[in-house]
Amino acid sequence: MLGLGVERLRADMNRLLALLFHQGVLDEQYLQLQQLQDESSPNFVSEVVNIYFQESEKLLRNLRFLLMDREFSDYKKMGVHLNQFIGSSSSIGAKRVRNVCVAFRVASEQNNRLGCLRALELLEHEYCYLKNKLHELFQFRATDRAAKTASSCSQVPSSALKQSALSAAKQKRKEMR
Amino acid sequence: MASMSGDGATCKSEATVVTDHFPVGLRVLVVDDDVVCLRIVEQMLRRCKYSVTTCTQATVALNLLRERRGTFDIVLSDVHMPDMDGFKLLELVGLEMDLPVIMMSGDGRTNLVMRGVQHGACDYLIKPIRDEELKNIWQHVVRKRYNSSKEHECSGSLVDNDRHKRGSDDTECASSVIEDADGVLKPHKKKRDAKEEDDTEIENDDPGTTKKPRVVWSVELHQQFVSAVNQLGIDKAVPKRILELMNVPGLTRENVASHLQKFRLYLKRLSEVVQQQGGLPSTFCGPIEQNPKLGSLGRFDIQALAASGQIPPETLTALHAELLGGSTSNLVLPAVEQQNLLLASLQQAKCIPVDQVVAYGQPLMKCPPSISNSKHLSQAIMSAEDVHSGFGSWRAKNICMVPSSNPTWLAAPNSNMLMAMMQQQQQWQKQQHRQSGPSESNHSINVQPSCLVLPSQSPVLSPQSNNSSGVVQVLDRELKPECGLNRLSSAGSLSPSCSINADNSVSLQLHNSSTAFGASRQLPGLIPNHLDLPVPYKSNSSQVLHQGRMTNPGVGKVTRIVVSPGKVLSSP
């Protein structure tokens, strides 16, 4: 009974992951990240991804700030930001985000302001999507972990814990929709 | 972290002695302004059991490298960094510390990789970096050591000496391998080289008793040579006349002739390099800035002047002479005693080996690819600025090795030169100061011969301007986009074009490139949905994918792909 719950949790998590791969949101690099996680750095993936979020949001803000300026002409600066964005996105396996950045960079190299604006919007969309999905993933994992630690304690309360964890996860998923 | 265990390759034996655990404990310095990549690379390196240090700023990294010489085996650096161009860092590290440097970048375009090669990178990794790539970086360390020791063997003087050296120094090597604190393999190696060179000097400087055919050009000898050349004028300097002027017993015309030839080559390279590299003065303003303690900046100025591309050979010679031969009278010690003194001090200098010479001008020299010789040549001119305060200061920052492949000219006299330099340094500087009068800082020096005045270098200039120009350069070169808008008709390219399509919604049309997007079933594009297009939410992946591709009739091969990602998100 408990086992089934956990299994389902994991199945959902894996399905989400598969979806993201399928959509091209993530690629193998993300798997590399997962492999890098071990006992010495148990939270490696979420740590890196959180850093990525922070940095990316800074970059996005900068990009938007640059583009919103009517007298904007500093494409080079934009290129610099984009390079960083490309690098970090590809490093965590955020494939779609990276691709949009590359397109963005091309537009900026051609001083195509309109193209840049469009690319920026697209980028923001992709980024938001990625962020949400990754959060979902992490929630799965957190729940999973909670369930694991719960099961390592005594039986009776653990079942309750697991149940609540499961329902919490379900709730969250519903919310996300 | 695994304890440091280098390989025994620095022991100058033909076969590299490799400890069992190599390359465990390889000491890596990673520099990248992108914290995400930094963290990932760090983790990967840790997994390889390397000892990792990370930095987000190039300037900090440089300081680290300078302050803790010999504590790193290899450097990984990003290409695009805000405070300093990665290539500049690459040059500086290669020249000052002679460490292998690997470049990393999200941009793998050929021109950038080419630049990496030209600036001396051992390798160029494209992000995302995989751990397999990082596992093998140790090969660059070993390779470099092999190559250096090969150079030594070729240049190497006297077999007996070598053997003797090897014998005594192998033990040193062994102990250095084991030690962690002083575990500086390279410096030991270099220390040994210095001793070796000194030994040859000792024997050769005594012309009468020398059995060795080769004349080693010691500092004084070279100074005499240069002042002779200066007197005669570089164009008119004939070996015979130089010989007469120098009036050194035992020196033959042939010796002088070959030395003159090398000297001419050196000058030529100086001016060549100068022309090739614009804006170089700023390069070593960087170092200046970072090492304010450095007193005299004679070297900088010379190199700066050289860099300005305005120095005719005569001037260079003259400068060279000034530099070296300012006051030969200073060196009253007979050659042999001087050697002994030097050796003694060498042995005292623990961490930093003796013949590490400041190489400020080296970025100048290094830029053209095949420049191993000129590097040494330039190093002869450069001496340790901070040596002037005494041997203690030899531990200070800007000293680096002369891996000499050109022994007769430089390697041998190096250690002597240091001593000489040290003493002349103050001399010359005093002279200059007197001459330059009101100059407030060490930065400005009047050069007599050509009356070229070097304005005081503002430290602010260099990294910034350099960086921006570096960035500009890079970006300019990027103007050849891999996925060019120009190539609208080529299906294989990825390019954005923005247009208002018939739906009055803005979309980014992306050429679908299978390489860029992976499998063709992937959906690369997304139409921002805050407009009138309704997008159903499907949690089921198959449905999402099969939304299909709509070709825009207006544009040939453009493929617009609608993706319903699961949620309609409004722009933040």
JSON list of N, CA, C and O in Angstrom, two decimals, chain A residues 85-116:
[
{"chain": "A", "resi": 85, "resn": "PHE", "atom": "N", "xyz": [24.25, 33.50, -20.67]},
{"chain": "A", "resi": 85, "resn": "PHE", "atom": "CA", "xyz": [23.01, 32.76, -20.60]},
{"chain": "A", "resi": 85, "resn": "PHE", "atom": "C", "xyz": [23.12, 31.45, -21.37]},
{"chain": "A", "resi": 85, "resn": "PHE", "atom": "O", "xyz": [22.68, 30.39, -20.94]},
{"chain": "A", "resi": 86, "resn": "ILE", "atom": "N", "xyz": [23.73, 31.56, -22.52]},
{"chain": "A", "resi": 86, "resn": "ILE", "atom": "CA", "xyz": [23.91, 30.36, -23.34]},
{"chain": "A", "resi": 86, "resn": "ILE", "atom": "C", "xyz": [24.76, 29.34, -22.60]},
{"chain": "A", "resi": 86, "resn": "ILE", "atom": "O", "xyz": [24.44, 28.15, -22.53]},
{"chain": "A", "resi": 87, "resn": "GLY", "atom": "N", "xyz": [25.84, 29.84, -22.04]},
{"chain": "A", "resi": 87, "resn": "GLY", "atom": "CA", "xyz": [26.74, 28.93, -21.34]},
{"chain": "A", "resi": 87, "resn": "GLY", "atom": "C", "xyz": [26.06, 28.22, -20.18]},
{"chain": "A", "resi": 87, "resn": "GLY", "atom": "O", "xyz": [26.15, 27.00, -20.04]},
{"chain": "A", "resi": 88, "resn": "SER", "atom": "N", "xyz": [25.37, 29.00, -19.36]},
{"chain": "A", "resi": 88, "resn": "SER", "atom": "CA", "xyz": [24.78, 28.37, -18.18]},
{"chain": "A", "resi": 88, "resn": "SER", "atom": "C", "xyz": [23.61, 27.47, -18.57]},
{"chain": "A", "resi": 88, "resn": "SER", "atom": "O", "xyz": [23.44, 26.40, -17.99]},
{"chain": "A", "resi": 89, "resn": "SER", "atom": "N", "xyz": [22.84, 27.89, -19.55]},
{"chain": "A", "resi": 89, "resn": "SER", "atom": "CA", "xyz": [21.71, 27.06, -19.94]},
{"chain": "A", "resi": 89, "resn": "SER", "atom": "C", "xyz": [22.19, 25.74, -20.51]},
{"chain": "A", "resi": 89, "resn": "SER", "atom": "O", "xyz": [21.62, 24.69, -20.21]},
{"chain": "A", "resi": 90, "resn": "SER", "atom": "N", "xyz": [23.20, 25.81, -21.32]},
{"chain": "A", "resi": 90, "resn": "SER", "atom": "CA", "xyz": [23.67, 24.55, -21.89]},
{"chain": "A", "resi": 90, "resn": "SER", "atom": "C", "xyz": [24.31, 23.69, -20.81]},
{"chain": "A", "resi": 90, "resn": "SER", "atom": "O", "xyz": [24.25, 22.47, -20.89]},
{"chain": "A", "resi": 91, "resn": "SER", "atom": "N", "xyz": [24.87, 24.30, -19.82]},
{"chain": "A", "resi": 91, "resn": "SER", "atom": "CA", "xyz": [25.51, 23.52, -18.77]},
{"chain": "A", "resi": 91, "resn": "SER", "atom": "C", "xyz": [24.52, 22.76, -17.91]},
{"chain": "A", "resi": 91, "resn": "SER", "atom": "O", "xyz": [24.87, 21.72, -17.36]},
{"chain": "A", "resi": 92, "resn": "ILE", "atom": "N", "xyz": [23.31, 23.28, -17.75]},
{"chain": "A", "resi": 92, "resn": "ILE", "atom": "CA", "xyz": [22.38, 22.50, -16.96]},
{"chain": "A", "resi": 92, "resn": "ILE", "atom": "C", "xyz": [21.46, 21.68, -17.85]},
{"chain": "A", "resi": 92, "resn": "ILE", "atom": "O", "xyz": [20.62, 20.94, -17.37]},
{"chain": "A", "resi": 93, "resn": "GLY", "atom": "N", "xyz": [21.61, 21.84, -19.13]},
{"chain": "A", "resi": 93, "resn": "GLY", "atom": "CA", "xyz": [20.81, 21.02, -20.03]},
{"chain": "A", "resi": 93, "resn": "GLY", "atom": "C", "xyz": [19.50, 21.65, -20.44]},
{"chain": "A", "resi": 93, "resn": "GLY", "atom": "O", "xyz": [18.60, 20.97, -20.89]},
{"chain": "A", "resi": 94, "resn": "ALA", "atom": "N", "xyz": [19.42, 22.95, -20.28]},
{"chain": "A", "resi": 94, "resn": "ALA", "atom": "CA", "xyz": [18.17, 23.63, -20.67]},
{"chain": "A", "resi": 94, "resn": "ALA", "atom": "C", "xyz": [18.24, 23.92, -22.16]},
{"chain": "A", "resi": 94, "resn": "ALA", "atom": "O", "xyz": [18.63, 25.01, -22.59]},
{"chain": "A", "resi": 95, "resn": "LYS", "atom": "N", "xyz": [17.85, 22.93, -22.90]},
{"chain": "A", "resi": 95, "resn": "LYS", "atom": "CA", "xyz": [18.10, 23.01, -24.34]},
{"chain": "A", "resi": 95, "resn": "LYS", "atom": "C", "xyz": [17.28, 24.08, -25.04]},
{"chain": "A", "resi": 95, "resn": "LYS", "atom": "O", "xyz": [17.81, 24.85, -25.83]},
{"chain": "A", "resi": 96, "resn": "ARG", "atom": "N", "xyz": [16.03, 24.13, -24.74]},
{"chain": "A", "resi": 96, "resn": "ARG", "atom": "CA", "xyz": [15.20, 25.09, -25.46]},
{"chain": "A", "resi": 96, "resn": "ARG", "atom": "C", "xyz": [15.58, 26.51, -25.13]},
{"chain": "A", "resi": 96, "resn": "ARG", "atom": "O", "xyz": [15.64, 27.38, -26.00]},
{"chain": "A", "resi": 97, "resn": "VAL", "atom": "N", "xyz": [15.82, 26.72, -23.87]},
{"chain": "A", "resi": 97, "resn": "VAL", "atom": "CA", "xyz": [16.23, 28.07, -23.48]},
{"chain": "A", "resi": 97, "resn": "VAL", "atom": "C", "xyz": [17.51, 28.44, -24.22]},
{"chain": "A", "resi": 97, "resn": "VAL", "atom": "O", "xyz": [17.65, 29.55, -24.75]},
{"chain": "A", "resi": 98, "resn": "ARG", "atom": "N", "xyz": [18.39, 27.52, -24.26]},
{"chain": "A", "resi": 98, "resn": "ARG", "atom": "CA", "xyz": [19.66, 27.80, -24.92]},
{"chain": "A", "resi": 98, "resn": "ARG", "atom": "C", "xyz": [19.45, 28.13, -26.39]},
{"chain": "A", "resi": 98, "resn": "ARG", "atom": "O", "xyz": [20.06, 29.06, -26.92]},
{"chain": "A", "resi": 99, "resn": "ASN", "atom": "N", "xyz": [18.59, 27.39, -27.03]},
{"chain": "A", "resi": 99, "resn": "ASN", "atom": "CA", "xyz": [18.38, 27.63, -28.46]},
{"chain": "A", "resi": 99, "resn": "ASN", "atom": "C", "xyz": [17.78, 29.00, -28.72]},
{"chain": "A", "resi": 99, "resn": "ASN", "atom": "O", "xyz": [18.16, 29.68, -29.67]},
{"chain": "A", "resi": 100, "resn": "VAL", "atom": "N", "xyz": [16.87, 29.37, -27.87]},
{"chain": "A", "resi": 100, "resn": "VAL", "atom": "CA", "xyz": [16.30, 30.69, -28.04]},
{"chain": "A", "resi": 100, "resn": "VAL", "atom": "C", "xyz": [17.38, 31.76, -27.83]},
{"chain": "A", "resi": 100, "resn": "VAL", "atom": "O", "xyz": [17.44, 32.76, -28.54]},
{"chain": "A", "resi": 101, "resn": "CYS", "atom": "N", "xyz": [18.23, 31.51, -26.87]},
{"chain": "A", "resi": 101, "resn": "CYS", "atom": "CA", "xyz": [19.32, 32.46, -26.64]},
{"chain": "A", "resi": 101, "resn": "CYS", "atom": "C", "xyz": [20.22, 32.59, -27.85]},
{"chain": "A", "resi": 101, "resn": "CYS", "atom": "O", "xyz": [20.68, 33.68, -28.19]},
{"chain": "A", "resi": 102, "resn": "VAL", "atom": "N", "xyz": [20.48, 31.49, -28.47]},
{"chain": "A", "resi": 102, "resn": "VAL", "atom": "CA", "xyz": [21.34, 31.54, -29.65]},
{"chain": "A", "resi": 102, "resn": "VAL", "atom": "C", "xyz": [20.70, 32.38, -30.73]},
{"chain": "A", "resi": 102, "resn": "VAL", "atom": "O", "xyz": [21.34, 33.23, -31.36]},
{"chain": "A", "resi": 103, "resn": "ALA", "atom": "N", "xyz": [19.40, 32.15, -30.93]},
{"chain": "A", "resi": 103, "resn": "ALA", "atom": "CA", "xyz": [18.69, 32.95, -31.92]},
{"chain": "A", "resi": 103, "resn": "ALA", "atom": "C", "xyz": [18.71, 34.42, -31.53]},
{"chain": "A", "resi": 103, "resn": "ALA", "atom": "O", "xyz": [18.89, 35.31, -32.37]},
{"chain": "A", "resi": 104, "resn": "PHE", "atom": "N", "xyz": [18.54, 34.64, -30.28]},
{"chain": "A", "resi": 104, "resn": "PHE", "atom": "CA", "xyz": [18.57, 35.99, -29.74]},
{"chain": "A", "resi": 104, "resn": "PHE", "atom": "C", "xyz": [19.91, 36.64, -30.06]},
{"chain": "A", "resi": 104, "resn": "PHE", "atom": "O", "xyz": [20.01, 37.79, -30.50]},
{"chain": "A", "resi": 105, "resn": "ARG", "atom": "N", "xyz": [20.94, 35.87, -29.86]},
{"chain": "A", "resi": 105, "resn": "ARG", "atom": "CA", "xyz": [22.26, 36.42, -30.08]},
{"chain": "A", "resi": 105, "resn": "ARG", "atom": "C", "xyz": [22.46, 36.80, -31.53]},
{"chain": "A", "resi": 105, "resn": "ARG", "atom": "O", "xyz": [23.06, 37.82, -31.85]},
{"chain": "A", "resi": 106, "resn": "VAL", "atom": "N", "xyz": [21.97, 35.98, -32.39]},
{"chain": "A", "resi": 106, "resn": "VAL", "atom": "CA", "xyz": [22.08, 36.30, -33.82]},
{"chain": "A", "resi": 106, "resn": "VAL", "atom": "C", "xyz": [21.39, 37.62, -34.12]},
{"chain": "A", "resi": 106, "resn": "VAL", "atom": "O", "xyz": [21.93, 38.48, -34.82]},
{"chain": "A", "resi": 107, "resn": "ALA", "atom": "N", "xyz": [20.20, 37.77, -33.58]},
{"chain": "A", "resi": 107, "resn": "ALA", "atom": "CA", "xyz": [19.48, 39.02, -33.80]},
{"chain": "A", "resi": 107, "resn": "ALA", "atom": "C", "xyz": [20.27, 40.21, -33.28]},
{"chain": "A", "resi": 107, "resn": "ALA", "atom": "O", "xyz": [20.34, 41.27, -33.90]},
{"chain": "A", "resi": 108, "resn": "SER", "atom": "N", "xyz": [20.88, 40.01, -32.14]},
{"chain": "A", "resi": 108, "resn": "SER", "atom": "CA", "xyz": [21.61, 41.15, -31.57]},
{"chain": "A", "resi": 108, "resn": "SER", "atom": "C", "xyz": [22.86, 41.45, -32.38]},
{"chain": "A", "resi": 108, "resn": "SER", "atom": "O", "xyz": [23.28, 42.60, -32.50]},
{"chain": "A", "resi": 109, "resn": "GLU", "atom": "N", "xyz": [23.45, 40.43, -32.94]},
{"chain": "A", "resi": 109, "resn": "GLU", "atom": "CA", "xyz": [24.64, 40.67, -33.76]},
{"chain": "A", "resi": 109, "resn": "GLU", "atom": "C", "xyz": [24.30, 41.44, -35.00]},
{"chain": "A", "resi": 109, "resn": "GLU", "atom": "O", "xyz": [25.14, 42.11, -35.58]},
{"chain": "A", "resi": 110, "resn": "GLN", "atom": "N", "xyz": [23.06, 41.31, -35.40]},
{"chain": "A", "resi": 110, "resn": "GLN", "atom": "CA", "xyz": [22.65, 42.06, -36.58]},
{"chain": "A", "resi": 110, "resn": "GLN", "atom": "C", "xyz": [21.96, 43.35, -36.22]},
{"chain": "A", "resi": 110, "resn": "GLN", "atom": "O", "xyz": [21.32, 43.97, -37.07]},
{"chain": "A", "resi": 111, "resn": "ASN", "atom": "N", "xyz": [22.08, 43.70, -34.97]},
{"chain": "A", "resi": 111, "resn": "ASN", "atom": "CA", "xyz": [21.49, 44.95, -34.49]},
{"chain": "A", "resi": 111, "resn": "ASN", "atom": "C", "xyz": [20.00, 45.04, -34.79]},
{"chain": "A", "resi": 111, "resn": "ASN", "atom": "O", "xyz": [19.47, 46.10, -35.06]},
{"chain": "A", "resi": 112, "resn": "ASN", "atom": "N", "xyz": [19.39, 43.92, -34.73]},
{"chain": "A", "resi": 112, "resn": "ASN", "atom": "CA", "xyz": [17.98, 43.84, -35.07]},
{"chain": "A", "resi": 112, "resn": "ASN", "atom": "C", "xyz": [17.15, 43.98, -33.81]},
{"chain": "A", "resi": 112, "resn": "ASN", "atom": "O", "xyz": [16.87, 43.01, -33.11]},
{"chain": "A", "resi": 113, "resn": "ARG", "atom": "N", "xyz": [16.75, 45.18, -33.52]},
{"chain": "A", "resi": 113, "resn": "ARG", "atom": "CA", "xyz": [16.12, 45.43, -32.24]},
{"chain": "A", "resi": 113, "resn": "ARG", "atom": "C", "xyz": [14.79, 44.71, -32.10]},
{"chain": "A", "resi": 113, "resn": "ARG", "atom": "O", "xyz": [14.48, 44.15, -31.06]},
{"chain": "A", "resi": 114, "resn": "LEU", "atom": "N", "xyz": [14.06, 44.76, -33.18]},
{"chain": "A", "resi": 114, "resn": "LEU", "atom": "CA", "xyz": [12.77, 44.10, -33.14]},
{"chain": "A", "resi": 114, "resn": "LEU", "atom": "C", "xyz": [12.93, 42.60, -32.93]},
{"chain": "A", "resi": 114, "resn": "LEU", "atom": "O", "xyz": [12.24, 41.99, -32.11]},
{"chain": "A", "resi": 115, "resn": "GLY", "atom": "N", "xyz": [13.86, 42.06, -33.66]},
{"chain": "A", "resi": 115, "resn": "GLY", "atom": "CA", "xyz": [14.15, 40.64, -33.51]},
{"chain": "A", "resi": 115, "resn": "GLY", "atom": "C", "xyz": [14.54, 40.31, -32.09]},
{"chain": "A", "resi": 115, "resn": "GLY", "atom": "O", "xyz": [14.14, 39.29, -31.53]},
{"chain": "A", "resi": 116, "resn": "CYS", "atom": "N", "xyz": [15.32, 41.20, -31.52]},
{"chain": "A", "resi": 116, "resn": "CYS", "atom": "CA", "xyz": [15.74, 40.98, -30.14]},
{"chain": "A", "resi": 116, "resn": "CYS", "atom": "C", "xyz": [14.55, 41.00, -29.20]},
{"chain": "A", "resi": 116, "resn": "CYS", "atom": "O", "xyz": [14.46, 40.19, -28.27]}
]
